[in-house]
Short mmCIF file of C-alpha atoms in Angstrom, two decimals:
data_model
loop_
_atom_site.label_atom_id
_atom_site.label_comp_id
_atom_site.label_asym_id
_atom_site.label_seq_id
_atom_site.Cartn_x
_atom_site.Cartn_y
_atom_site.Cartn_z
CA MET A 503 0.00 0.00 0.00
CA GLY A 504 1.42 3.36 -1.03
CA THR A 505 1.70 6.70 0.71
CA ARG A 506 -1.53 8.56 1.38
CA HIS A 507 -1.41 12.33 1.60
CA ALA A 508 -3.55 14.73 3.55
CA PRO A 509 -6.36 16.45 1.64
CA ALA A 510 -5.33 19.32 -0.62
CA ALA A 511 -7.07 21.75 1.73
CA HIS A 512 -4.22 21.25 4.16
CA GLU A 513 -0.87 22.94 3.78
CA ARG A 514 2.15 20.93 2.78
CA SER A 515 3.21 21.10 6.40
CA THR A 516 0.48 18.57 7.17
CA ARG A 517 1.26 15.01 6.12
CA ARG A 518 0.16 11.49 6.76
CA ALA A 519 2.38 8.56 7.51
CA GLN A 520 2.93 5.84 4.95
CA GLN A 521 0.58 2.96 5.62
CA PRO A 522 2.22 -0.43 6.16
CA ILE A 523 0.74 -3.56 4.68
CA GLU A 524 -2.50 -4.42 6.42
CA GLN A 525 -2.72 -7.69 8.34
CA ASP A 526 -5.68 -10.02 8.47
CA ALA A 527 -7.74 -8.76 11.40
CA THR A 528 -8.73 -12.34 12.25
CA GLU A 529 -5.10 -13.35 12.86
CA TYR A 530 -4.37 -12.14 16.34
CA GLY A 531 -0.96 -13.50 17.17
CA SER A 532 0.19 -13.19 20.78
CA PRO A 533 2.07 -11.32 22.01
CA ARG A 534 0.98 -8.42 19.86
CA THR A 535 3.40 -5.85 18.54
CA VAL A 536 3.01 -2.11 18.17
CA GLY A 537 2.64 -2.63 14.43
CA ASP A 538 -0.41 -4.82 15.06
CA VAL A 539 -2.40 -2.19 16.95
CA MET A 540 -1.03 1.20 15.90
CA THR A 541 -3.11 3.73 13.99
CA GLN A 542 -1.71 3.65 10.49
CA THR A 543 -2.99 6.99 9.24
CA VAL A 544 -1.38 9.85 11.12
CA VAL A 545 -1.66 13.62 10.81
CA ALA A 546 1.74 15.25 11.14
CA LEU A 547 3.33 18.67 10.70
CA GLY A 548 6.40 20.05 9.01
CA ARG A 549 8.79 22.03 11.18
CA GLU A 550 7.69 25.28 9.48
CA ALA A 551 4.00 24.95 10.45
CA ASP A 552 2.93 28.12 12.26
CA PHE A 553 1.17 28.36 15.62
CA LYS A 554 -2.30 28.95 14.21
CA ARG A 555 -1.98 26.04 11.76
CA ILE A 556 -0.95 23.76 14.63
CA VAL A 557 -4.00 24.73 16.69
CA GLN A 558 -6.31 24.39 13.68
CA THR A 559 -4.94 20.95 12.83
CA MET A 560 -5.30 19.70 16.39
CA ARG A 561 -8.89 20.91 16.51
CA GLU A 562 -9.83 19.61 13.07
CA TRP A 563 -8.42 16.13 13.69
CA ASN A 564 -9.35 16.04 17.39
CA VAL A 565 -5.85 15.23 18.62
CA SER A 566 -3.81 16.72 21.44
CA ALA A 567 -0.34 16.13 19.96
CA LEU A 568 1.22 15.96 16.51
CA PRO A 569 4.52 14.51 15.27
CA VAL A 570 6.83 17.01 13.59
CA LEU A 571 8.59 15.80 10.45
CA GLU A 572 11.40 16.95 8.22
CA GLY A 573 12.83 15.70 4.96
CA ASP A 574 11.17 12.54 3.71
CA GLY A 575 9.20 11.94 6.89
CA ARG A 576 11.76 11.63 9.67
CA VAL A 577 10.29 12.42 13.11
CA ILE A 578 12.23 15.20 14.82
CA GLY A 579 9.84 16.05 17.64
CA VAL A 580 6.28 16.20 18.91
CA VAL A 581 4.22 19.33 19.52
CA SER A 582 1.43 18.96 22.07
CA GLU A 583 -1.19 21.13 23.70
CA ALA A 584 1.16 21.42 26.68
CA ASP A 585 3.77 22.98 24.37
CA LEU A 586 1.24 25.59 23.21
CA LEU A 587 -0.14 26.63 26.59
CA PRO A 588 2.80 28.87 27.67
CA LYS A 589 1.82 31.40 24.99
CA GLU A 590 -1.59 31.87 26.59
CA GLU A 591 -0.06 31.72 30.05
CA TRP A 592 2.34 34.51 29.09
CA HIS A 593 -0.58 36.66 27.95
CA THR A 594 -2.27 36.63 31.32
CA GLN A 595 -1.40 39.41 33.73
CA ALA A 596 -1.41 37.02 36.66
CA SER A 597 1.14 34.86 34.91
CA SER A 598 2.44 31.90 36.86
CA LEU A 599 5.77 32.07 35.04
CA HIS A 600 8.47 32.64 37.62
CA HIS A 601 12.20 33.10 37.50
CA SER A 602 13.03 29.50 38.06
CA TYR A 603 14.68 26.61 36.31
CA ALA A 604 11.65 26.23 34.05
CA TYR A 605 11.32 29.94 33.31
CA SER A 606 13.64 30.15 30.30
CA GLU A 607 12.12 27.09 28.69
CA LYS A 608 8.58 28.42 29.16
CA LEU A 609 9.61 31.81 27.85
CA ALA A 610 11.06 30.19 24.74
CA LYS A 611 7.83 28.25 24.23
CA ALA A 612 5.75 31.39 24.73
CA ALA A 613 7.81 33.24 22.12
CA GLY A 614 7.79 30.33 19.67
CA GLY A 615 5.92 30.70 16.39
CA THR A 616 6.54 27.46 14.51
CA ALA A 617 6.45 23.74 15.20
CA ALA A 618 10.25 23.70 15.31
CA ASP A 619 10.20 26.34 18.08
CA LEU A 620 7.42 24.74 20.08
CA MET A 621 8.00 21.01 19.78
CA THR A 622 9.44 18.75 22.43
CA ALA A 623 12.56 17.13 21.04
CA PRO A 624 13.88 14.58 20.62
CA ALA A 625 10.59 12.76 20.25
CA VAL A 626 9.91 9.68 22.36
CA THR A 627 9.18 7.01 19.77
CA VAL A 628 8.72 3.27 19.49
CA HIS A 629 9.40 0.74 16.71
CA PRO A 630 6.66 -1.32 15.02
CA GLU A 631 8.32 -4.57 16.17
CA ALA A 632 8.20 -3.60 19.87
CA LEU A 633 5.67 -5.39 22.05
CA VAL A 634 2.53 -3.53 23.06
CA SER A 635 3.57 -4.02 26.68
CA GLU A 636 6.81 -2.14 25.97
CA ALA A 637 4.86 0.78 24.48
CA ALA A 638 2.65 0.83 27.57
CA ARG A 639 5.73 0.95 29.81
CA VAL A 640 7.25 3.86 27.85
CA MET A 641 3.97 5.79 27.97
CA ALA A 642 3.78 5.33 31.73
CA GLU A 643 7.43 6.27 32.33
CA LYS A 644 7.38 9.33 30.05
CA ARG A 645 3.82 10.31 30.99
CA VAL A 646 2.67 10.63 27.40
CA LYS A 647 -0.65 9.64 25.85
CA ARG A 648 0.69 8.53 22.48
CA LEU A 649 3.92 7.57 20.76
CA PRO A 650 4.98 8.07 17.14
CA VAL A 651 5.94 4.74 15.57
CA THR A 652 9.12 4.96 13.52
CA ASP A 653 11.19 2.58 11.42
CA ALA A 654 14.95 2.07 11.66
CA ASP A 655 15.55 5.31 9.73
CA GLY A 656 13.35 7.34 12.06
CA SER A 657 10.60 7.74 9.45
CA LEU A 658 7.00 7.89 10.64
CA ARG A 659 5.04 4.64 10.21
CA GLY A 660 2.06 5.28 12.49
CA ILE A 661 1.12 6.26 16.00
CA ILE A 662 0.11 4.25 19.05
CA SER A 663 -2.16 5.72 21.71
CA ARG A 664 -3.40 4.55 25.08
CA SER A 665 -6.63 3.38 23.44
CA ASP A 666 -4.60 1.30 20.96
CA VAL A 667 -2.73 -0.32 23.85
CA LEU A 668 -5.98 -1.10 25.65
CA SER A 669 -7.44 -2.66 22.49
CA ILE A 670 -5.71 -5.93 23.38
CA PHE A 671 -8.42 -6.43 26.01
CA LEU A 672 -10.98 -6.68 23.21
CA ARG A 673 -9.50 -10.02 22.17
CA PRO A 674 -12.20 -12.71 21.82
CA ASP A 675 -12.61 -14.98 24.86
CA GLU A 676 -12.33 -18.13 22.75
CA GLU A 677 -8.93 -17.06 21.42
CA ILE A 678 -7.67 -16.39 24.94
CA ALA A 679 -8.92 -19.77 26.15
CA LYS A 680 -7.29 -21.60 23.24
CA GLU A 681 -3.92 -19.95 23.83
CA ILE A 682 -4.02 -20.75 27.55
CA GLN A 683 -4.91 -24.36 26.82
CA ASP A 684 -2.37 -24.85 24.02
CA SER A 685 0.59 -22.92 25.40
CA ILE A 686 0.25 -23.30 29.18
CA LEU A 687 -2.04 -26.09 30.35
CA ASP A 688 -1.28 -28.79 27.78
CA PRO A 689 2.54 -28.52 28.13
CA MET A 690 2.15 -28.75 31.93
CA ALA A 691 -0.46 -31.51 31.90
CA GLU A 692 1.77 -34.12 33.56
CA THR A 693 2.56 -31.69 36.38
CA LEU A 694 -0.82 -30.05 36.86
CA GLY A 695 -3.16 -32.90 36.10
CA GLU A 696 -6.45 -32.33 34.32
CA VAL A 697 -7.25 -28.62 34.29
CA ARG A 698 -9.90 -26.96 32.14
CA VAL A 699 -10.17 -23.30 31.25
CA ALA A 700 -13.10 -20.98 30.67
CA VAL A 701 -12.94 -17.31 29.77
CA ARG A 702 -15.67 -14.71 30.04
CA ASP A 703 -15.07 -11.03 29.33
CA GLY A 704 -11.35 -11.63 29.67
CA VAL A 705 -11.66 -13.19 33.14
CA VAL A 706 -10.10 -16.66 33.22
CA THR A 707 -11.45 -19.44 35.41
CA LEU A 708 -9.42 -22.63 35.82
CA TYR A 709 -11.27 -25.81 36.78
CA GLY A 710 -9.71 -28.94 38.20
CA ASP A 711 -6.87 -30.00 40.47
CA LEU A 712 -3.68 -28.00 40.03
CA GLY A 713 -1.75 -30.56 42.05
CA ASP A 714 1.25 -29.18 43.92
CA SER A 715 0.31 -25.75 45.30
CA HIS A 716 3.83 -24.55 44.57
CA PHE A 717 2.89 -24.40 40.88
CA VAL A 718 -0.06 -22.06 41.45
CA PRO A 719 1.94 -18.79 41.32
CA LEU A 720 3.64 -19.99 38.13
CA VAL A 721 0.32 -20.80 36.50
CA VAL A 722 -1.15 -17.46 37.54
CA ARG A 723 1.80 -15.49 36.17
CA SER A 724 1.72 -17.47 32.94
CA VAL A 725 -2.01 -16.95 32.44
CA LEU A 726 -1.82 -13.23 33.26
CA SER A 727 0.91 -12.84 30.63
CA VAL A 728 -1.53 -13.90 27.91
CA GLU A 729 -2.77 -10.80 26.15
CA GLY A 730 -6.39 -9.96 26.78
CA VAL A 731 -6.52 -11.60 30.22
CA VAL A 732 -8.13 -9.35 32.84
CA ASN A 733 -7.96 -11.62 35.88
CA VAL A 734 -7.60 -15.28 36.96
CA HIS A 735 -9.84 -17.32 39.25
CA PHE A 736 -9.72 -20.93 40.42
CA ALA A 737 -12.68 -23.29 40.78
CA VAL A 738 -11.43 -26.57 42.17
#
């Protein structure tokens, strides 16, 4: 699938990422990678995009942050609503900007007029081959709501948001049950004995005799590692 461009009504500073080859939605594959769940069509800005264009693009596409690109699509930063707020903050008479460590940075943001001036750089990104769990960890550590997805050259491939990460919990119950049975319970059958599995709304219930209680924590950890699992219960 080739590159799709933003509508002509947008300036050249607004681009969309190249769309990777689509995968069969029925083929889940666990564990899932960022490339499996990312949003493939992304609105992005060139470094020359002005302040008003940034605000207009955010509002039109209902997003709170935009990747900033240069050249043939390499991600050089991200401009977010938080990067834009200092300009309004500076306008208020009761400004909360103080002569502190953060003052010079906020002043620079307030004076900024283009995406290059306003963006946070370098951008925190993730590769398509990374696991969804890794993307979730980076989001939590960096306190960001979304991550640009880039290839080895730093070119934009898509974007992954918190809602994309949480989409793994929409996995069908029957798929979860089959993976638990095939990859956990069957290989441990001689150790655990006869154990059956049922899944409802992502909650796993194990039926039967687990045998040695020392194996229970191992089974729980293994089942919880299966994508889409919300919780684990025992019914013996």
